[in-house]
mmCIF file of C-alpha atoms in Angstrom:
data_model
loop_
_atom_site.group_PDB
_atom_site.id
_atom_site.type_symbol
_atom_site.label_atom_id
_atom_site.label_comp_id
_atom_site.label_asym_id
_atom_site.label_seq_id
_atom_site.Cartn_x
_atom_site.Cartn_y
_atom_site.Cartn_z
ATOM 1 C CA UNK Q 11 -34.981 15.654 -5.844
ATOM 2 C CA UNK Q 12 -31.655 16.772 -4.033
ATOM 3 C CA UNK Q 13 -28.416 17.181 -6.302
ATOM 4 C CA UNK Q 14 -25.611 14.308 -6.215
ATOM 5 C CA UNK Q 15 -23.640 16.884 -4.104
ATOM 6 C CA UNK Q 16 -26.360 16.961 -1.607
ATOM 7 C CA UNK Q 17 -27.965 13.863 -0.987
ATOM 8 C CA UNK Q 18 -26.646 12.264 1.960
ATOM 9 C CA UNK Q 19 -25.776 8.851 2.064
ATOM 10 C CA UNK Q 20 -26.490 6.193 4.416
ATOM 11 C CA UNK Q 21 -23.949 2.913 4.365
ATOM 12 C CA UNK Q 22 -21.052 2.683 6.959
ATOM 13 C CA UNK Q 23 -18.237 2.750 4.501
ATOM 14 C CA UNK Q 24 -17.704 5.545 1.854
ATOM 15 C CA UNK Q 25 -15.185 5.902 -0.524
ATOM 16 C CA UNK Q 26 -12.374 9.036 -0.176
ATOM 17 C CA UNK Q 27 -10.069 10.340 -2.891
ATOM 18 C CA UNK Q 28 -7.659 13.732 -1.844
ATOM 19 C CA UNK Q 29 -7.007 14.011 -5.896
ATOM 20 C CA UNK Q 30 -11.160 14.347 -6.601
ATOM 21 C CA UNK Q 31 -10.679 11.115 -8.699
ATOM 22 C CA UNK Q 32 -13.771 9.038 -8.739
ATOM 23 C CA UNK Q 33 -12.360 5.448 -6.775
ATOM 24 C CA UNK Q 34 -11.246 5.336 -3.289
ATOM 25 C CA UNK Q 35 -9.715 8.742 -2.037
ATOM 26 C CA UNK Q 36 -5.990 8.316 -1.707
ATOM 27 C CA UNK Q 37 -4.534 10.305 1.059
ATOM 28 C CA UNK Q 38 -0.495 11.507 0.713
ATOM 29 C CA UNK Q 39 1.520 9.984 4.010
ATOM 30 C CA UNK Q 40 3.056 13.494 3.910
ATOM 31 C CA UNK Q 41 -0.301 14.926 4.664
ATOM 32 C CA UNK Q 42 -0.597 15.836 8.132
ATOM 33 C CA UNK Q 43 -4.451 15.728 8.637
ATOM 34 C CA UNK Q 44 -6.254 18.877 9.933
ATOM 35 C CA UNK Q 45 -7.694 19.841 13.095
ATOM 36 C CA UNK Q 46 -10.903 18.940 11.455
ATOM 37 C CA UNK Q 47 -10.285 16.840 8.650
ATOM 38 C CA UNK Q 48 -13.369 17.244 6.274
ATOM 39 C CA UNK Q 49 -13.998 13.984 4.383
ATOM 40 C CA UNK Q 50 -17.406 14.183 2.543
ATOM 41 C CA UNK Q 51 -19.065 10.789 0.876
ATOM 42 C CA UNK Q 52 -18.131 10.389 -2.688
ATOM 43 C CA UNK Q 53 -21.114 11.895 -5.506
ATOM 44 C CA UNK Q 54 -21.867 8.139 -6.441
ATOM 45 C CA UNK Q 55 -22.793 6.002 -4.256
ATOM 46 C CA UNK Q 56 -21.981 2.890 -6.810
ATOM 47 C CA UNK Q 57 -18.530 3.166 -6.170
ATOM 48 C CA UNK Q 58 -16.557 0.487 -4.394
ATOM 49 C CA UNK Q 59 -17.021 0.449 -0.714
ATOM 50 C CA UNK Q 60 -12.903 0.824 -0.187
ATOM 51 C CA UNK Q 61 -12.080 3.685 1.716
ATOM 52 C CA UNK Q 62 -8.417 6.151 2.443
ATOM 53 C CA UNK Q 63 -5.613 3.714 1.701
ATOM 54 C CA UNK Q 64 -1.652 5.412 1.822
ATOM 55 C CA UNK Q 65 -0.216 5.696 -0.984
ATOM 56 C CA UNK Q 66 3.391 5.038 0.339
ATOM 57 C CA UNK Q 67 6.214 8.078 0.175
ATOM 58 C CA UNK Q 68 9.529 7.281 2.022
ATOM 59 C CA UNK Q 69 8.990 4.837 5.354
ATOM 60 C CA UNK Q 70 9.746 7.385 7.397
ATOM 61 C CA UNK Q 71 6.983 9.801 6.776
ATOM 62 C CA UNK Q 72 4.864 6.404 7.150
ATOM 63 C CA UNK Q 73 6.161 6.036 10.661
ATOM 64 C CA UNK Q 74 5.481 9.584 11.722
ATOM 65 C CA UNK Q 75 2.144 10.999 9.490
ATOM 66 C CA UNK Q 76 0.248 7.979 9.356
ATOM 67 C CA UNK Q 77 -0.584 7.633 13.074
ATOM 68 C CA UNK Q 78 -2.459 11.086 13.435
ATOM 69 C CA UNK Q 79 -4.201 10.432 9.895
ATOM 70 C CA UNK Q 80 -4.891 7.298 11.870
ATOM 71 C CA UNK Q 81 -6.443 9.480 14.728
ATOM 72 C CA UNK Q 82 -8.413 12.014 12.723
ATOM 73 C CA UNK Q 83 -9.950 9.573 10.951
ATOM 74 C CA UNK Q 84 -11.058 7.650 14.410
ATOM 75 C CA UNK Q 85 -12.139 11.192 15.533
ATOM 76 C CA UNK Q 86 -14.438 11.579 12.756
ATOM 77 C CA UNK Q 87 -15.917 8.223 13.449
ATOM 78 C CA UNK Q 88 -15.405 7.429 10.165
ATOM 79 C CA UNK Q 89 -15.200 3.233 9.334
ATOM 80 C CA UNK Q 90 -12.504 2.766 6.487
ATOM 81 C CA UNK Q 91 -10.542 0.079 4.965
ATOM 82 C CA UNK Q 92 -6.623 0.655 5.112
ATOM 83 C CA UNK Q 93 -5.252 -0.577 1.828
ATOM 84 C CA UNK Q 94 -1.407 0.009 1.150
ATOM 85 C CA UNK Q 95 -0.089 0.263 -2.050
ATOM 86 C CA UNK Q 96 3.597 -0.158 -1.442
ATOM 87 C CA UNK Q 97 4.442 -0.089 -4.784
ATOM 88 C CA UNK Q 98 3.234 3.407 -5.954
ATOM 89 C CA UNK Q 99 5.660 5.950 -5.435
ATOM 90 C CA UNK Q 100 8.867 3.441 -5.134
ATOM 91 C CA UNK Q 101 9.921 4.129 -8.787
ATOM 92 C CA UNK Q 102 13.656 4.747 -9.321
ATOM 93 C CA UNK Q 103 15.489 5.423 -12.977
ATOM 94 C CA UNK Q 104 18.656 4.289 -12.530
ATOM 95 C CA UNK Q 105 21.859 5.165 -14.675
ATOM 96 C CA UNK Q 106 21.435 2.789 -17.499
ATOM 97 C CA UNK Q 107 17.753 4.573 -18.010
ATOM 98 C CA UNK Q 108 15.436 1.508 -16.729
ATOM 99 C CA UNK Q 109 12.614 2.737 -14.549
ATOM 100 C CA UNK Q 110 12.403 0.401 -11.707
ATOM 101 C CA UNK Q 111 11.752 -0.390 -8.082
ATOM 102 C CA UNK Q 112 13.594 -1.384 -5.009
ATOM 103 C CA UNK Q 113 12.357 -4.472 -3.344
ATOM 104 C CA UNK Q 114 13.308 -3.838 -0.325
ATOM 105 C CA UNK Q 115 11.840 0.041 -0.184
ATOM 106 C CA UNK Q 116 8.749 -2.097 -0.979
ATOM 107 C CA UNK Q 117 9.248 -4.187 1.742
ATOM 108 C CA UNK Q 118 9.840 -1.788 3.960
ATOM 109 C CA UNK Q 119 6.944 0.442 3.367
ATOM 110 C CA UNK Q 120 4.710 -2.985 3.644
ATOM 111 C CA UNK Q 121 6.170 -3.409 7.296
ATOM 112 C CA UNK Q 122 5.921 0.234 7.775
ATOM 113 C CA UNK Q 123 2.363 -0.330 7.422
ATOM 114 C CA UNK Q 124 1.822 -3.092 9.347
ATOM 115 C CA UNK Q 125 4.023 -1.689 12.328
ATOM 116 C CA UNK Q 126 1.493 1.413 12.277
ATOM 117 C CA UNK Q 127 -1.328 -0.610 12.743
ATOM 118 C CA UNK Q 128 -0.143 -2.999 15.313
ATOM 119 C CA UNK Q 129 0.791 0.302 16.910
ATOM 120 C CA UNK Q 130 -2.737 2.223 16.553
ATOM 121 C CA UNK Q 131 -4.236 -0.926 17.186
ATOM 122 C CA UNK Q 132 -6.313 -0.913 14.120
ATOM 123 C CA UNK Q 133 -6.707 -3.128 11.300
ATOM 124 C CA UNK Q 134 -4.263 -3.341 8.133
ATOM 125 C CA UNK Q 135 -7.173 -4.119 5.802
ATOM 126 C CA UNK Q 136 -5.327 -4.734 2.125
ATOM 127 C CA UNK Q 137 -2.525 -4.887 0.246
ATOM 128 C CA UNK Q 138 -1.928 -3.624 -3.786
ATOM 129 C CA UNK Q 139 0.678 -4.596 -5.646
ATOM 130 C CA UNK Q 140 1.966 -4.325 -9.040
ATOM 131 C CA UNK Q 141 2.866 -7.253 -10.284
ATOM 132 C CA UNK Q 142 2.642 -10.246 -13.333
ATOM 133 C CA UNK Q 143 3.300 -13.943 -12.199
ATOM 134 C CA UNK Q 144 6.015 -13.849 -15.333
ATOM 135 C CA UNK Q 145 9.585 -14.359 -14.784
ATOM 136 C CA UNK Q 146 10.329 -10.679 -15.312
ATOM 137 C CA UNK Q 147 13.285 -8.611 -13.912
ATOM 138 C CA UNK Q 148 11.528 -5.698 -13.946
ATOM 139 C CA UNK Q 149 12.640 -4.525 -10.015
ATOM 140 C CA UNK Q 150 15.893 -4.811 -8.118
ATOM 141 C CA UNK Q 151 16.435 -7.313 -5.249
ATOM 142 C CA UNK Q 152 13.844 -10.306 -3.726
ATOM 143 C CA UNK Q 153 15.625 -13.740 -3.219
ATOM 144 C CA UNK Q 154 16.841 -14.096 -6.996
ATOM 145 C CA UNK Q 155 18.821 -10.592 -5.744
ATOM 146 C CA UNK Q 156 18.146 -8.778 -9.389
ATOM 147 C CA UNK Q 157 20.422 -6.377 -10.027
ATOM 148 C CA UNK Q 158 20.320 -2.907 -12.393
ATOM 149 C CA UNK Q 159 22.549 -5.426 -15.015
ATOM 150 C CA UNK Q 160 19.828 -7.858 -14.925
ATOM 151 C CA UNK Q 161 17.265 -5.515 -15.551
ATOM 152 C CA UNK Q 162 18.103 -5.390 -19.612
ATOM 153 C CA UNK Q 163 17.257 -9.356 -19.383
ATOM 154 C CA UNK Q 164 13.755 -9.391 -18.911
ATOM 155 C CA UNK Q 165 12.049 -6.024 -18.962
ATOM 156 C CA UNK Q 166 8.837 -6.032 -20.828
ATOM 157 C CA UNK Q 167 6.520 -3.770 -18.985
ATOM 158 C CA UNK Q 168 4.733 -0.814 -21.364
ATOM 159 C CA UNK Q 169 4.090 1.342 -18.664
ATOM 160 C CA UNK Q 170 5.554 0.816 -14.753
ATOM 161 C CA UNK Q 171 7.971 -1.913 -13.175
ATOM 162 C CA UNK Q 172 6.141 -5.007 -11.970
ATOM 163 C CA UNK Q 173 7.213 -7.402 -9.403
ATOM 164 C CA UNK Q 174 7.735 -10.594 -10.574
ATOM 165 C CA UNK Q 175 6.202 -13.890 -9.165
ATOM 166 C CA UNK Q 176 8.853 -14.780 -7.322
ATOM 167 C CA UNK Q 177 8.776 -11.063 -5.710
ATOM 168 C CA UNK Q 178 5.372 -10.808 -5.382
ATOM 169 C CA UNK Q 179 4.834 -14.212 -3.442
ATOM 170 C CA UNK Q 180 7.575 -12.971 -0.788
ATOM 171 C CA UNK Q 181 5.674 -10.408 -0.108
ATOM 172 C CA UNK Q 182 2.612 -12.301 0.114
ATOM 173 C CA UNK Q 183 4.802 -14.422 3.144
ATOM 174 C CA UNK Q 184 5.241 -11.220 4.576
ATOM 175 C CA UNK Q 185 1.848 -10.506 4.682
ATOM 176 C CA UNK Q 186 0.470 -14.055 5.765
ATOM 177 C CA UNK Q 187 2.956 -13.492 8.910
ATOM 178 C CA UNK Q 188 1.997 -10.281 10.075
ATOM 179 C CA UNK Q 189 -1.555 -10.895 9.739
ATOM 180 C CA UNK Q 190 -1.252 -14.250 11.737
ATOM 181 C CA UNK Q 191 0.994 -12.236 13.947
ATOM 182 C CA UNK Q 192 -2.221 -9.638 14.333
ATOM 183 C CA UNK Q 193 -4.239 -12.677 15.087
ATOM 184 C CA UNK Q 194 -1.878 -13.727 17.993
ATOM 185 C CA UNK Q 195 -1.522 -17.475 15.776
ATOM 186 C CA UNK Q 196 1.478 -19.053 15.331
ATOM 187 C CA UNK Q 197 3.870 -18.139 12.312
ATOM 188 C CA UNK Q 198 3.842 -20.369 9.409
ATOM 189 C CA UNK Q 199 7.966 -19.762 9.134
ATOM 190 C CA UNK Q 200 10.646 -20.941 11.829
ATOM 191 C CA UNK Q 201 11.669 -17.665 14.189
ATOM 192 C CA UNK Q 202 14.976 -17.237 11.995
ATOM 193 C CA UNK Q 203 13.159 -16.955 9.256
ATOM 194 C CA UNK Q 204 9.894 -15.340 10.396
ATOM 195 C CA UNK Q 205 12.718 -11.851 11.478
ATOM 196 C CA UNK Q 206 12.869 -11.242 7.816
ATOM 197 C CA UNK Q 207 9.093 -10.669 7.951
#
């Protein structure tokens, strides 16, 4: 019987992790790929069928590394899901100690993402986010405009920032709109509205 390392698998989709970790492979926006890039099938072939997904770094490196990632993995032949995470890898600490995220650099990687892809002309597959549908000022800035005074109010995370509902379902709008955008449908929001998206 061939070792897990060896044994070759046969569905579509395989999972990727750069780190070695055991669920999806996350893949750096400031990686450039290589001239070959060299993605093997992960040892267990239980794992969830989600495949490379950014894990966002500033939006510029988005614009510019993500389409040849893009490309090598097309090269390969490879079938993957893009998933963003646009909240990893926005955390701040601002003066009065509070770790915390920007909204908008959350935004902004989410559109980053989505621009790519309409680019490349693939398929933005999913979207992570951090979040708790409490009332939580946990991150800066969304429509109720929390500020790094505001933070002390309602911060009761154990571990990292969370959006709050109200945070988290404007960037669900965001998403409904670009992926009915992708669709070539009509926008759900009036065209002044719909350029915040």
């Amino acid at each position: 019987m061939p070792d897990a390392k060896s044994k070759q698998h046969s569905r579509p989709y395989h999972d990727y992790r750069a780190d070695g970790g055991r669920k999806g492979r996350c893949i750096a926006q400031s990686r450039r790929p290589r001239p070959s890039l060299s993605l093997r099938p992960p040892l267990s072939p239980r794992l969830s069928t989600r495949s490379p997904h950014p894990y966002p770094t500033p939006t510029l490196k988005l614009y510019t590394n993500f389409p040849p990632l893009i490309r090598a993995i097309q090269r390969e032949g490879l079938s993957v899901l893009w998933i963003s995470d646009p909240v990893h890898g926005n955390t701040i600490k601002v003066e009065s100690g509070y770790k915390t995220r920007d909204f908008e650099a959350i935004r902004a990687e989410l559109r980053a993402f989505f621009d790519v892809h309409d680019q490349m002309g693939t398929h933005p597959g999913g979207v992570h986010l951090e979040m708790t549908g409490e009332d939580v000022t946990e991150c800066l800035g969304g429509v109720q405009n929390i500020n790094e005074e505001d933070l002390k109010e309602r911060y009761h995370t154990h571990c990292d920032p969370r959006l709050n509902g109200q945070q988290a379902l404007e960037l669900s709008f965001l998403v409904a709109e670009r992926m009915r955008r992708s669709m070539g449908l009509k926008p759900l929001l009036d065209d002044d509205e719909d350029d915040d998206y």
